[in-house]
XYZ file of C-alpha atoms in Angstrom:
371
model
C 165.567 206.214 101.712
C 167.518 204.402 104.528
C 165.026 205.256 107.262
C 162.300 203.854 105.060
C 164.042 200.677 104.515
C 164.828 200.277 108.522
C 161.015 200.841 109.220
C 159.814 198.335 106.374
C 162.543 195.900 108.009
C 160.665 196.215 111.312
C 157.315 195.587 110.072
C 158.205 192.499 107.917
C 159.950 190.969 111.481
C 156.790 192.236 113.372
C 154.621 190.388 110.715
C 157.021 187.398 110.777
C 156.717 187.174 114.747
C 152.951 187.333 114.647
C 152.493 184.605 112.523
C 155.184 182.333 114.414
C 154.982 183.553 117.860
C 151.179 183.592 117.932
C 149.394 181.724 115.100
C 151.639 179.056 114.686
C 151.942 178.545 118.601
C 148.150 177.473 118.455
C 149.413 174.277 117.282
C 152.371 173.944 119.171
C 150.693 174.788 122.726
C 148.445 171.873 121.775
C 148.690 169.026 124.048
C 147.948 165.120 123.174
C 144.770 164.330 124.605
C 143.729 161.091 126.465
C 140.545 160.265 124.679
C 138.282 157.289 125.173
C 138.486 154.659 122.594
C 135.714 155.157 119.915
C 134.119 152.382 118.319
C 131.598 154.110 115.858
C 131.560 152.335 112.364
C 133.716 153.548 109.935
C 134.145 153.439 105.945
C 137.735 153.679 104.729
C 137.720 155.049 101.134
C 140.503 154.720 98.985
C 140.499 156.200 95.351
C 142.747 154.639 92.875
C 143.800 155.126 89.173
C 146.430 152.939 87.815
C 147.666 152.109 91.430
C 148.318 148.385 91.197
C 151.910 148.363 92.654
C 151.018 150.499 95.754
C 148.073 148.627 96.356
C 149.878 145.667 96.880
C 151.735 147.042 99.776
C 148.859 149.294 101.106
C 145.718 146.900 101.135
C 147.693 143.980 103.248
C 148.487 146.642 105.635
C 144.821 148.367 105.768
C 143.155 144.838 106.317
C 145.084 144.504 109.868
C 143.929 147.711 111.222
C 143.096 147.106 114.710
C 139.706 148.455 114.957
C 136.167 146.850 115.936
C 134.096 148.152 113.254
C 135.279 149.108 109.651
C 134.766 148.622 106.216
C 137.092 149.171 103.202
C 135.404 151.148 100.125
C 137.750 150.691 96.995
C 137.166 153.095 94.151
C 138.535 151.770 90.814
C 138.781 155.059 88.676
C 138.871 153.783 85.388
C 142.149 151.943 85.858
C 143.845 149.885 82.870
C 146.467 148.128 84.911
C 145.962 145.321 87.470
C 143.966 147.453 89.896
C 140.584 145.576 89.225
C 142.398 142.333 89.823
C 143.961 143.299 92.853
C 140.434 144.868 94.586
C 138.526 141.302 93.325
C 141.433 139.362 94.953
C 141.217 141.101 98.437
C 137.398 141.457 98.022
C 136.945 137.601 97.711
C 139.323 137.178 100.953
C 137.912 140.016 103.490
C 133.899 140.463 103.492
C 134.353 143.914 104.866
C 135.716 145.049 101.396
C 133.532 146.728 98.815
C 134.367 147.584 95.484
C 132.984 150.696 93.702
C 133.935 150.770 89.693
C 133.934 154.052 87.845
C 132.685 153.855 84.180
C 133.910 156.369 81.475
C 131.921 159.680 81.454
C 132.759 162.497 78.910
C 131.156 165.050 81.627
C 133.549 163.632 84.547
C 136.356 162.726 82.703
C 139.439 163.096 84.534
C 137.773 164.414 87.767
C 138.549 162.556 91.122
C 135.684 164.097 92.814
C 133.249 162.005 91.043
C 134.812 158.670 91.852
C 135.038 159.676 95.269
C 131.483 160.910 95.288
C 130.213 157.452 94.016
C 132.624 156.088 96.747
C 131.147 158.045 99.394
C 127.652 157.059 98.179
C 128.312 153.550 98.444
C 129.837 153.807 101.976
C 127.595 152.036 104.537
C 128.777 154.266 107.776
C 128.417 158.199 108.511
C 132.060 158.206 109.660
C 134.405 158.410 106.435
C 138.309 158.082 106.615
C 140.323 158.963 103.500
C 143.458 158.066 102.412
C 145.524 157.358 98.984
C 146.813 154.339 97.405
C 150.371 155.558 97.693
C 150.105 155.946 101.252
C 150.907 153.476 104.380
C 149.786 154.176 107.876
C 152.258 154.458 110.584
C 150.716 151.864 112.606
C 147.896 149.305 112.677
C 145.977 151.696 115.220
C 145.389 154.717 112.458
C 141.686 154.043 112.353
C 141.539 153.947 115.962
C 143.402 157.332 116.669
C 141.609 159.075 114.055
C 138.319 157.752 115.256
C 138.789 158.660 118.922
C 138.653 162.526 117.939
C 135.102 161.754 115.736
C 132.478 162.387 118.855
C 130.356 164.994 120.164
C 130.034 167.924 117.798
C 133.209 166.969 115.990
C 132.513 165.697 112.630
C 135.815 166.627 110.900
C 139.099 165.315 111.759
C 142.264 166.673 110.289
C 145.133 164.211 110.069
C 149.036 164.498 109.111
C 150.332 162.755 106.043
C 154.179 162.897 106.009
C 156.608 162.038 103.220
C 158.917 159.015 103.677
C 162.699 160.004 104.189
C 165.200 159.567 101.333
C 168.757 159.796 102.774
C 170.934 162.511 101.173
C 168.642 163.904 98.827
C 168.150 167.680 99.090
C 164.623 167.549 97.219
C 163.285 165.064 99.787
C 164.303 167.512 102.488
C 162.493 170.325 100.610
C 159.230 168.275 100.492
C 159.175 167.243 103.898
C 159.969 170.576 105.250
C 157.136 172.169 103.059
C 154.627 169.231 104.459
C 155.770 170.505 108.197
C 155.230 173.956 107.315
C 151.958 173.573 105.713
C 150.719 171.353 108.427
C 151.893 173.881 110.869
C 149.732 176.290 109.227
C 146.418 174.192 108.682
C 146.668 172.587 112.383
C 147.232 175.941 113.751
C 144.248 177.892 112.182
C 142.056 174.833 113.170
C 142.996 175.379 116.661
C 142.343 178.966 116.254
C 138.826 178.111 115.242
C 139.441 178.660 111.482
C 139.984 175.621 109.748
C 140.681 176.064 106.196
C 142.169 172.769 104.760
C 143.156 169.090 105.201
C 145.078 166.392 103.422
C 143.023 163.809 101.333
C 145.532 161.236 102.327
C 144.614 161.252 106.190
C 141.243 162.948 106.467
C 137.974 162.194 108.224
C 134.693 163.673 108.024
C 130.622 162.742 108.061
C 128.898 161.523 105.311
C 125.990 163.369 106.544
C 127.813 166.727 106.663
C 129.275 165.895 103.045
C 125.546 165.304 101.787
C 123.913 168.376 103.207
C 126.220 170.736 101.808
C 126.063 169.214 98.386
C 129.442 167.717 98.421
C 131.664 169.167 95.857
C 128.968 170.448 93.724
C 130.103 174.217 94.304
C 133.469 173.229 92.557
C 133.160 170.053 90.786
C 134.448 171.597 87.623
C 137.793 172.589 89.606
C 140.360 169.971 88.839
C 141.764 169.533 92.225
C 140.075 170.481 95.732
C 138.454 167.133 96.862
C 140.223 167.685 100.410
C 140.823 171.328 100.991
C 138.251 173.179 99.149
C 135.649 170.663 100.777
C 137.129 171.706 104.057
C 137.164 175.036 103.250
C 133.528 174.732 102.718
C 132.146 172.506 105.410
C 134.565 173.097 108.508
C 134.115 175.531 111.434
C 135.074 176.281 114.819
C 132.745 173.683 116.495
C 133.029 170.707 114.346
C 136.587 170.223 113.390
C 139.260 168.627 115.392
C 142.925 168.019 114.733
C 144.878 164.727 115.131
C 148.570 164.466 115.200
C 149.698 161.402 117.284
C 152.471 159.298 115.433
C 150.023 156.438 115.498
C 147.891 158.242 113.353
C 150.215 159.643 110.808
C 149.573 158.470 107.211
C 152.917 158.061 105.339
C 153.251 158.761 101.387
C 156.011 158.132 98.682
C 157.346 161.266 97.960
C 158.139 162.381 94.627
C 161.943 161.963 93.694
C 162.093 164.607 90.535
C 161.695 168.210 90.177
C 159.477 167.552 87.152
C 156.891 165.487 89.307
C 156.957 167.779 92.133
C 156.179 170.784 89.950
C 153.379 168.655 88.317
C 151.882 167.847 91.764
C 152.116 171.232 93.116
C 150.724 172.788 90.358
C 147.590 170.855 90.765
C 147.459 171.499 94.402
C 148.119 175.239 94.605
C 145.325 175.884 91.882
C 142.929 175.838 94.474
C 143.965 178.534 96.537
C 141.824 181.095 94.437
C 138.400 179.408 95.857
C 139.525 179.831 99.674
C 137.244 181.995 101.691
C 138.698 185.743 101.592
C 139.833 185.462 105.224
C 142.124 182.457 104.582
C 143.016 183.761 101.137
C 143.967 186.888 102.856
C 145.991 185.606 105.829
C 147.844 183.220 103.731
C 148.392 185.891 101.241
C 149.962 188.021 103.992
C 152.169 185.155 105.215
C 153.541 184.255 101.777
C 154.144 187.912 100.638
C 155.668 188.490 103.997
C 158.201 185.737 103.156
C 159.057 187.337 99.878
C 159.603 190.706 101.248
C 162.097 189.438 103.709
C 164.331 187.825 101.213
C 163.873 190.558 99.066
C 164.402 193.633 101.341
C 166.407 192.723 104.511
C 169.509 191.255 102.722
C 169.328 194.181 100.414
C 169.083 196.667 103.171
C 172.025 195.074 105.036
C 174.263 195.654 101.945
C 172.634 199.276 101.642
C 173.013 200.966 104.938
C 176.362 202.582 105.298
C 176.456 202.821 109.049
C 177.732 200.155 111.241
C 175.142 200.639 113.871
C 172.337 200.024 110.892
C 174.211 197.131 109.643
C 174.182 195.747 113.030
C 170.418 196.247 113.795
C 169.301 194.815 110.369
C 171.499 191.794 111.101
C 169.954 191.572 114.653
C 166.629 191.361 112.906
C 167.580 188.703 110.680
C 168.983 186.412 113.166
C 166.318 187.158 115.417
C 163.764 186.028 112.666
C 165.778 182.600 112.186
C 166.108 182.188 115.809
C 162.195 182.735 116.332
C 161.691 180.117 113.278
C 163.985 177.615 114.527
C 162.394 177.553 117.840
C 158.529 177.309 116.515
C 159.417 175.217 113.469
C 161.309 172.749 115.931
C 158.608 172.402 118.337
C 156.208 171.537 115.415
C 158.803 169.341 113.770
C 159.283 167.548 117.155
C 155.420 167.097 117.470
C 155.265 165.576 113.960
C 158.293 163.284 114.291
C 160.377 165.326 111.904
C 163.505 166.310 113.651
C 166.102 166.105 110.780
C 165.326 169.256 108.855
C 166.277 172.111 111.443
C 169.838 172.570 110.468
C 168.567 173.572 106.747
C 165.779 175.820 107.525
C 167.300 179.008 106.088
C 168.032 177.324 102.748
C 164.958 175.662 102.596
C 162.891 178.432 103.503
C 164.919 180.444 100.530
C 164.522 177.466 98.111
C 160.919 176.818 98.958
C 159.895 180.334 98.311
C 161.515 180.275 94.726
C 160.036 177.133 94.262
C 156.506 178.648 94.961
C 157.187 181.691 92.830
C 157.787 179.344 89.978
C 154.718 177.533 90.647
C 152.916 180.612 90.727
C 154.143 181.952 87.453
C 153.465 178.497 85.647
C 150.035 178.428 86.764
C 149.711 182.098 85.526
C 150.696 181.227 82.040
C 149.007 177.842 81.648
C 146.651 175.429 83.521
C 147.854 172.441 85.454
C 146.934 169.068 83.724
C 144.229 166.731 84.919
C 144.428 164.353 87.557
C 145.425 160.790 86.112
């Protein structure tokens, strides 16, 4: 039994090192490129439903973006607050703003993809840049930085969307840690030539590519997936690039309660079953290996009797944490998230428990519709 546990521990750590020292370093070893300024016409698309207060903050910043040629397509997805009034107010002031109003439809009720499709079809330009109403660009050069990567064969640009920091709140640290780990995954796989997802709050792609692949048609009945499932479907090794420069970041307001976070993550995780098999397998191995680490190595450390074996298992645990500190530390530095490293072991364990809880909830009942 002891021998089996020791071998299992070695396998777990080996798989961990493959992910952290090989796979994830595809992003860590990516250097910032000095790209020529692009001037391609761009359509910025914002889809909002009852987001009046957030729009009051976002739109004044959005219209001041330093870019030579862009329009803003504002989608009103059946809002019953002041969203329509705010849209109209800004459209009167700025000629480059276009409003798309979504009417009630029983067939598409509660489906954000329908609203986005209407906005995409109304967009004048081929290059589409997406964000959400509860976001705020890190700089006035957000469009420019993302656009610089949209050239040649590149028709998809994956951006980064961090969350605002709330001091002395553990839930906020957990949200930001999960965001860094997720970015580390989708940026790394994109650099490996196997892009599998993007985040809708900071995502750019070609309208032509979207329409050629029949948009969201393959999964229109799935509640979520307007970003990750689309990228999983249309992205490949030649048409996708990543953009992680700080001026390209699109910051979001984080959830402030556990209940809000659960609702959000249940919706997000419901799309994983529809990923390509290679991506489901790779992400599944990573998640299961994390589960085994926390379930097997501490148990083995307590189970083995000899000091020699205990030192060996303890050394594996320490080695795992050191490698994680280094790799996540480099990624955090590149993504301007530098205040999480001291909490990595705790955050990793709590995040695992949280993900198990979300998976269990989704197994028992379907998550609610987007509202």
